Structures are given as structure tokens and as C-alpha cells.
PDB file of C-alpha atoms in Angstrom:
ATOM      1  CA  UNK A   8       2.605  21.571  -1.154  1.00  0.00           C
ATOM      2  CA  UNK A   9       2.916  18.085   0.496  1.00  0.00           C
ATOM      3  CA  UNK A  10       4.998  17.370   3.569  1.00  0.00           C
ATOM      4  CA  UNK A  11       3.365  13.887   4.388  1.00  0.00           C
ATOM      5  CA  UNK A  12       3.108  11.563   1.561  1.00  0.00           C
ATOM      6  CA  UNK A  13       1.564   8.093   2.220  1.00  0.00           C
ATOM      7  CA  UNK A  14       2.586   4.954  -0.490  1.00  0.00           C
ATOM      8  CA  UNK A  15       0.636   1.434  -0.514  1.00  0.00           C
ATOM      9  CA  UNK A  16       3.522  -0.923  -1.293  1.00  0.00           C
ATOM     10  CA  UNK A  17       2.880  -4.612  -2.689  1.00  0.00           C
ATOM     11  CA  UNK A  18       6.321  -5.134  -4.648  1.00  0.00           C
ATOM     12  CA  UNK A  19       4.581  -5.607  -7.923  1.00  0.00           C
ATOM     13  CA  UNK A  20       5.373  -3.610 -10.710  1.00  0.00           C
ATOM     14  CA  UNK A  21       2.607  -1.352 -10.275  1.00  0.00           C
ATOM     15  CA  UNK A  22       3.519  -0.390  -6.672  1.00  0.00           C
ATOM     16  CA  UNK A  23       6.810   0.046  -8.051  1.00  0.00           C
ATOM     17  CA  UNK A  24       6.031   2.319 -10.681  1.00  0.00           C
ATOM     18  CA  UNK A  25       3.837   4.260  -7.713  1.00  0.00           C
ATOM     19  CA  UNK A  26       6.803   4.271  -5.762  1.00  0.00           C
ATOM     20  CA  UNK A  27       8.348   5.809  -8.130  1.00  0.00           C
ATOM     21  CA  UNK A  28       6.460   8.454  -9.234  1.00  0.00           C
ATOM     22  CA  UNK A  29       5.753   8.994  -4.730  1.00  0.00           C
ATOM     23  CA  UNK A  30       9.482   9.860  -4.823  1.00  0.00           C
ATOM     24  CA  UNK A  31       9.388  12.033  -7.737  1.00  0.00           C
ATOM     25  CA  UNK A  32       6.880  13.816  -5.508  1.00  0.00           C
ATOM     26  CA  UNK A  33       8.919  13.907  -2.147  1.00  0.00           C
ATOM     27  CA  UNK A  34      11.593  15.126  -3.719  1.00  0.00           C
ATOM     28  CA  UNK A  35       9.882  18.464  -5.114  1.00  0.00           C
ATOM     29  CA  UNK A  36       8.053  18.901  -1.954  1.00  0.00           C
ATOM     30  CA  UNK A  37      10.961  17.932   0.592  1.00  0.00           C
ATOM     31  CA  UNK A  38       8.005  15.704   1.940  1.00  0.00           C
ATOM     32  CA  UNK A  39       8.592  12.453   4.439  1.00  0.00           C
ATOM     33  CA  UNK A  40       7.248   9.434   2.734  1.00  0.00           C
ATOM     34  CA  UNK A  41       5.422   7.076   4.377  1.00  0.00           C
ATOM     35  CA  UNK A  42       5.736   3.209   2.781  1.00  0.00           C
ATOM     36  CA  UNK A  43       2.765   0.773   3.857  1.00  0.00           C
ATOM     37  CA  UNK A  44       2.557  -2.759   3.202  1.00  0.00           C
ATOM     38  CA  UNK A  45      -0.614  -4.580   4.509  1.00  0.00           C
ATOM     39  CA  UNK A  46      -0.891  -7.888   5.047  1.00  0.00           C
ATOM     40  CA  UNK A  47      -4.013  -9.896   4.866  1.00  0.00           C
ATOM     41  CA  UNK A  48      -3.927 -12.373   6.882  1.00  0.00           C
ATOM     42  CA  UNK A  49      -7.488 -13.503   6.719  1.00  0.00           C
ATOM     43  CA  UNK A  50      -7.314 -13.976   3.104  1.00  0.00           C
ATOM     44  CA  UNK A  51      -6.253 -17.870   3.042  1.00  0.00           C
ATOM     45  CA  UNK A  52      -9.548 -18.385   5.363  1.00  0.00           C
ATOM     46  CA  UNK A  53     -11.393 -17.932   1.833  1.00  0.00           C
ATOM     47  CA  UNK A  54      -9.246 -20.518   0.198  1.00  0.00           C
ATOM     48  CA  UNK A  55     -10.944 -23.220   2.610  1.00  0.00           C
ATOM     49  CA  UNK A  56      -8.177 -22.925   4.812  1.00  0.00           C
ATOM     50  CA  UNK A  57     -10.412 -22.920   8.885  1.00  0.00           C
ATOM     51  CA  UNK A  58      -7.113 -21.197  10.475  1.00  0.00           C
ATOM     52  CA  UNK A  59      -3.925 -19.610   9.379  1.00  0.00           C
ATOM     53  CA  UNK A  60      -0.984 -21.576  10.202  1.00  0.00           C
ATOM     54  CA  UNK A  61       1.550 -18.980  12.298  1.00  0.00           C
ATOM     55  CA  UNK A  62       4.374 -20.525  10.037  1.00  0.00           C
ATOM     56  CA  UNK A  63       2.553 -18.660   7.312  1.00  0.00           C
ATOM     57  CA  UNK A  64       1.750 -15.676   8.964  1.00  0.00           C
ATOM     58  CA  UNK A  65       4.889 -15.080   9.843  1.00  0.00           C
ATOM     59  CA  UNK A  66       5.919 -15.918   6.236  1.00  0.00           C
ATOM     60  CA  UNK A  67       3.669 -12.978   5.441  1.00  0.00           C
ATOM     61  CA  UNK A  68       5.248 -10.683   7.622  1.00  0.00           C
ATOM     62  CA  UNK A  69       9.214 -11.651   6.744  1.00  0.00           C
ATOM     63  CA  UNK A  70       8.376 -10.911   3.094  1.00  0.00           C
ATOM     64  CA  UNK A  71       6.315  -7.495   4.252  1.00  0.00           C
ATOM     65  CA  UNK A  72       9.625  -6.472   6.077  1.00  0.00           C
ATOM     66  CA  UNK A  73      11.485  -7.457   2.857  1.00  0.00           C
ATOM     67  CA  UNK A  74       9.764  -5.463   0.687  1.00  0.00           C
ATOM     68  CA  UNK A  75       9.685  -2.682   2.797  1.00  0.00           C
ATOM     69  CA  UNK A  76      13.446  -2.402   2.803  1.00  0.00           C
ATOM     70  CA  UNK A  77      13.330  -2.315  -0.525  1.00  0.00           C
ATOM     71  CA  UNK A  78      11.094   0.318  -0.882  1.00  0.00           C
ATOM     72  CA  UNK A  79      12.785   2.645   2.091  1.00  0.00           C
ATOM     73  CA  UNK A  80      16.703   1.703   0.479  1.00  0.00           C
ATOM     74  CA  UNK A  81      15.231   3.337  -2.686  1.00  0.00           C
ATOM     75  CA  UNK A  82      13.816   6.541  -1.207  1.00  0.00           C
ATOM     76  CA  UNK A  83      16.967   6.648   1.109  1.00  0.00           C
ATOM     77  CA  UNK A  84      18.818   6.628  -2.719  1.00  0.00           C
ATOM     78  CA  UNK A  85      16.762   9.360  -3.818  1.00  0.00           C
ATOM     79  CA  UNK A  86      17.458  11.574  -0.760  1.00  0.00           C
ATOM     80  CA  UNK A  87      13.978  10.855   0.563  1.00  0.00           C
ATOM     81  CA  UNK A  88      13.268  11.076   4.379  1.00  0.00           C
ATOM     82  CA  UNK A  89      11.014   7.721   4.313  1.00  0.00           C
ATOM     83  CA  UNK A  90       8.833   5.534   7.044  1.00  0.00           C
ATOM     84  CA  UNK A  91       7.939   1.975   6.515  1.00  0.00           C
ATOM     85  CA  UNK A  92       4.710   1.172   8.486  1.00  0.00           C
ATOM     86  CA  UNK A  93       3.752  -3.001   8.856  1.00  0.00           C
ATOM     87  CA  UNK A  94      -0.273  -3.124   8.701  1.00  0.00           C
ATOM     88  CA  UNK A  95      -2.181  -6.304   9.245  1.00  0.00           C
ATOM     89  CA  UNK A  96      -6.212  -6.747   7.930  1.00  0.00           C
ATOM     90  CA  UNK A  97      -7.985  -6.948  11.666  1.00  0.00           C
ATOM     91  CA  UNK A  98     -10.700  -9.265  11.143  1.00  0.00           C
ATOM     92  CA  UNK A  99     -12.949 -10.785   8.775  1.00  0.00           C
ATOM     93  CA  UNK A 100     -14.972  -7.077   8.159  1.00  0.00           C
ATOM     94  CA  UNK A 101     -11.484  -5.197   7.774  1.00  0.00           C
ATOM     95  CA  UNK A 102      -9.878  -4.805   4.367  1.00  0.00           C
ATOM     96  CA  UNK A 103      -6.670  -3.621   2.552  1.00  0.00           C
ATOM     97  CA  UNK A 104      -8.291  -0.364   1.904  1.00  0.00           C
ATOM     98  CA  UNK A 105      -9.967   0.211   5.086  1.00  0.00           C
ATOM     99  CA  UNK A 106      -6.304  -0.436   6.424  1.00  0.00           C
ATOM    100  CA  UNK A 107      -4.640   2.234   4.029  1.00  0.00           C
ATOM    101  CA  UNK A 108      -7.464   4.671   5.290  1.00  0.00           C
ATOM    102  CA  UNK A 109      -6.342   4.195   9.030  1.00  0.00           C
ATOM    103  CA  UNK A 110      -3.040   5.093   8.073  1.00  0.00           C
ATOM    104  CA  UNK A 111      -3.304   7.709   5.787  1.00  0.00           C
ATOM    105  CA  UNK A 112      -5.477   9.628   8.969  1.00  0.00           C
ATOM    106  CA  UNK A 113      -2.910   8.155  11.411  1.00  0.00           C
ATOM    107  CA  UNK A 114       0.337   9.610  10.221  1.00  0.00           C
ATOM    108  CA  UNK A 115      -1.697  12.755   8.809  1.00  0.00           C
ATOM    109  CA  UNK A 116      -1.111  12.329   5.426  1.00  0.00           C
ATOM    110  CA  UNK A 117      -1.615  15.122   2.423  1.00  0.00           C
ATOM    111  CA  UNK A 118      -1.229  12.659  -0.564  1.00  0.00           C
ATOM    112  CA  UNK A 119      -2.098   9.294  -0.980  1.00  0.00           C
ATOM    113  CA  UNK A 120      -0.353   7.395  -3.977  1.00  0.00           C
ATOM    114  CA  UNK A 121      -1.887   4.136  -4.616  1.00  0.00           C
ATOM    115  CA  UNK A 122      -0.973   1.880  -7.878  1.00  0.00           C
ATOM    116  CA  UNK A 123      -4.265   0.503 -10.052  1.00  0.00           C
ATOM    117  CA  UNK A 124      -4.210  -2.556 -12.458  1.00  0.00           C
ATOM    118  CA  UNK A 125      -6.467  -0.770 -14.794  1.00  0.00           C
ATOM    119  CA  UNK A 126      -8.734  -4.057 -14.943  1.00  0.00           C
ATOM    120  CA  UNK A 127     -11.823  -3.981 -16.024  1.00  0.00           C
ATOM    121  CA  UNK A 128     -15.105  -6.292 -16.536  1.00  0.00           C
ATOM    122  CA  UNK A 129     -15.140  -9.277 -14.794  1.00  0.00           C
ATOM    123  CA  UNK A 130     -11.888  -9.711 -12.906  1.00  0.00           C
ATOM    124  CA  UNK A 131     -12.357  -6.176 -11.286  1.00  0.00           C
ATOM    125  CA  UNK A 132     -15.698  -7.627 -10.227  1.00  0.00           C
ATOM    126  CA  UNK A 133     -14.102 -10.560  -8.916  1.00  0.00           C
ATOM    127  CA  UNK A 134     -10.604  -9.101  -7.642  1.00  0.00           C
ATOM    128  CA  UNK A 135     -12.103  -6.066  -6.289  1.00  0.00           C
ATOM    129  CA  UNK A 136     -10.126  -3.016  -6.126  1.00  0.00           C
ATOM    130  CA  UNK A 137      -8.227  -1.420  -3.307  1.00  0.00           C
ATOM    131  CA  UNK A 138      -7.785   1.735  -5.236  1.00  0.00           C
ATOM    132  CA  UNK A 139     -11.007   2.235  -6.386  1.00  0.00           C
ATOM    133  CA  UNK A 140     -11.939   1.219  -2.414  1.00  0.00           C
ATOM    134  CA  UNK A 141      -9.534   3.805  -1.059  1.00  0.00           C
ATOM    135  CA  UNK A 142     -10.479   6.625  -3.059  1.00  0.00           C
ATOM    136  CA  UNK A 143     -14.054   5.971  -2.119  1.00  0.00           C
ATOM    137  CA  UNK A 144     -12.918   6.422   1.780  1.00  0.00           C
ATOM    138  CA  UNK A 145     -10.086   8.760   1.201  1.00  0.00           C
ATOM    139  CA  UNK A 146     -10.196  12.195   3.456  1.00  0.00           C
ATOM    140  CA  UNK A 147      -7.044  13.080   1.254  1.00  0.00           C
ATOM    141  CA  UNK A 148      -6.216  13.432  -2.538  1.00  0.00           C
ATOM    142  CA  UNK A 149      -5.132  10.176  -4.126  1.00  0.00           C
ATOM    143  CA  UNK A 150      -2.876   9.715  -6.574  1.00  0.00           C
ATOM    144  CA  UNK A 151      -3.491   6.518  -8.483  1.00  0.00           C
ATOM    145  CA  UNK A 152      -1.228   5.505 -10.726  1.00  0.00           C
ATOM    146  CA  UNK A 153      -1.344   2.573 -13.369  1.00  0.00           C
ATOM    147  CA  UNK A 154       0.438   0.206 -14.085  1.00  0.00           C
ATOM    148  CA  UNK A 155       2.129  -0.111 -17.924  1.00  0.00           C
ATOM    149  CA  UNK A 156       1.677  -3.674 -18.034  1.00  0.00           C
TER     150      UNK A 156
END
């Protein structure tokens, strides 16, 4: 089965459901989860911001570690071996997905588990999707899971 199992982590209720259901998954397998959080940091450039303040970079980062706890204190209280890896969007061409791809080939992962807000229409247009971006990319299987709300 799996013995690597890579998680993108946000700390919405999606992710948190993915989590979740990641866990479930480590546990039958006896598999090391991996917990990634990436922050974009060249997002507020296209909210007519011409630099990002390092106040709010490193805002970015002190809620990334945050969450990240939370995410490895519930594997730990599952009896899951778990990593938390810190990723940052590179540059203007780079993206959240790209990101996750990097990852998921860097620490040699068998599963992916992404959450998916199941929009549709328009605001996936606008919004984009870094599920439906990942699985495009993905060298390994992805488990998406949606969200219930």
C-alpha cells in the first residue's frame, strides 16, 4: 500500500476534512504523512499591492506554522508518524499547485490527498482550482476529497 502520503493543508474545513480522511489512510497503511501548507506570497501583487510588505509575509508564514501544528498535533493524536513541510509560491509563473507537485516528487510521495470546493461555473473560472491543477500535473494518485459545505 502507501508508505508516503502527501496532504495540502489550508485550515479550512475542506483541508480538514482531507486531513482527516489522510489519517484514516496512514493509519491502515502505517504510512508517514507529509502536511504542506503553501504560501503565496505573490498573491497581494494582484490586489494592486507593487510589493509585499515583510510585516505581511511574515504574517503569512506565523499563521502557516500555526496551522501546521495543528495539523501534525492531530496526526501525532491518531498515532500518525507526520512531517510538516513550509512551501512558498517562487515567482510570478509559480503556483500553489505547481508547488504541491515539487513536493509530492520531493519527499517521494505514493498518495496525494488534496481537498476540492466542488465549485462550479463561474467562480471555478475565476478562483481557479488547485486540485483540478494538481491532478493535471500529478506523477502520483490523488485523492481529492470534497468538502460537505
Amino acid at each position: 500500500m502507501y508508505e508516503k502520503i502527501l496532504m495540502a493543508f489550508d485550515g479550512s474545513e475542506t483541508s480538514l476534512q482531507a486531513l482527516d480522511e489522510a489519517l484514516r489512510l496512514a493509519q491502515l497503511a502505517h504510512a508517514k504523512l507529509y502536511v504542506a501548507h503553501v504560501i503565496d506570497v505573490i498573491a497581494p501583487l494582484g490586489m494592486g499591492l507593487t510589493y509585499v510588505p515583510a510585516d505581511l509575509v511574515d504574517a503569512y508564514r506565523e499563521e502557516a506554522k500555526r496551522l501546521l501544528d495543528v495539523a501534525c498535533a492531530r496526526a501525532t493524536a491518531a498515532g500518525v508518524a507526520c512531517e510538516t513541510l513550509l512551501l512558498e509560491v517562487e515567482g510570478v509563473t509559480d503556483s500553489v499547485a505547481s508547488c504541491l507537485i515539487r513536493c509530492a516528487v520531493r519527499v517521494d510521495a505514493q498518495l496525494a490527498v488534496l481537498g476540492t470546493h466542488g465549485r462550479r461555473g463561474v467562480s471555478r473560472a475565476f478562483l481557479g482550482s488547485v486540485a483540478e491543477a494538481f491532478v493535471r500535473e500529478a506523477d502520483c494518485p490523488v485523492l481529492l476529497v470534497r468538502g460537505l459545505y
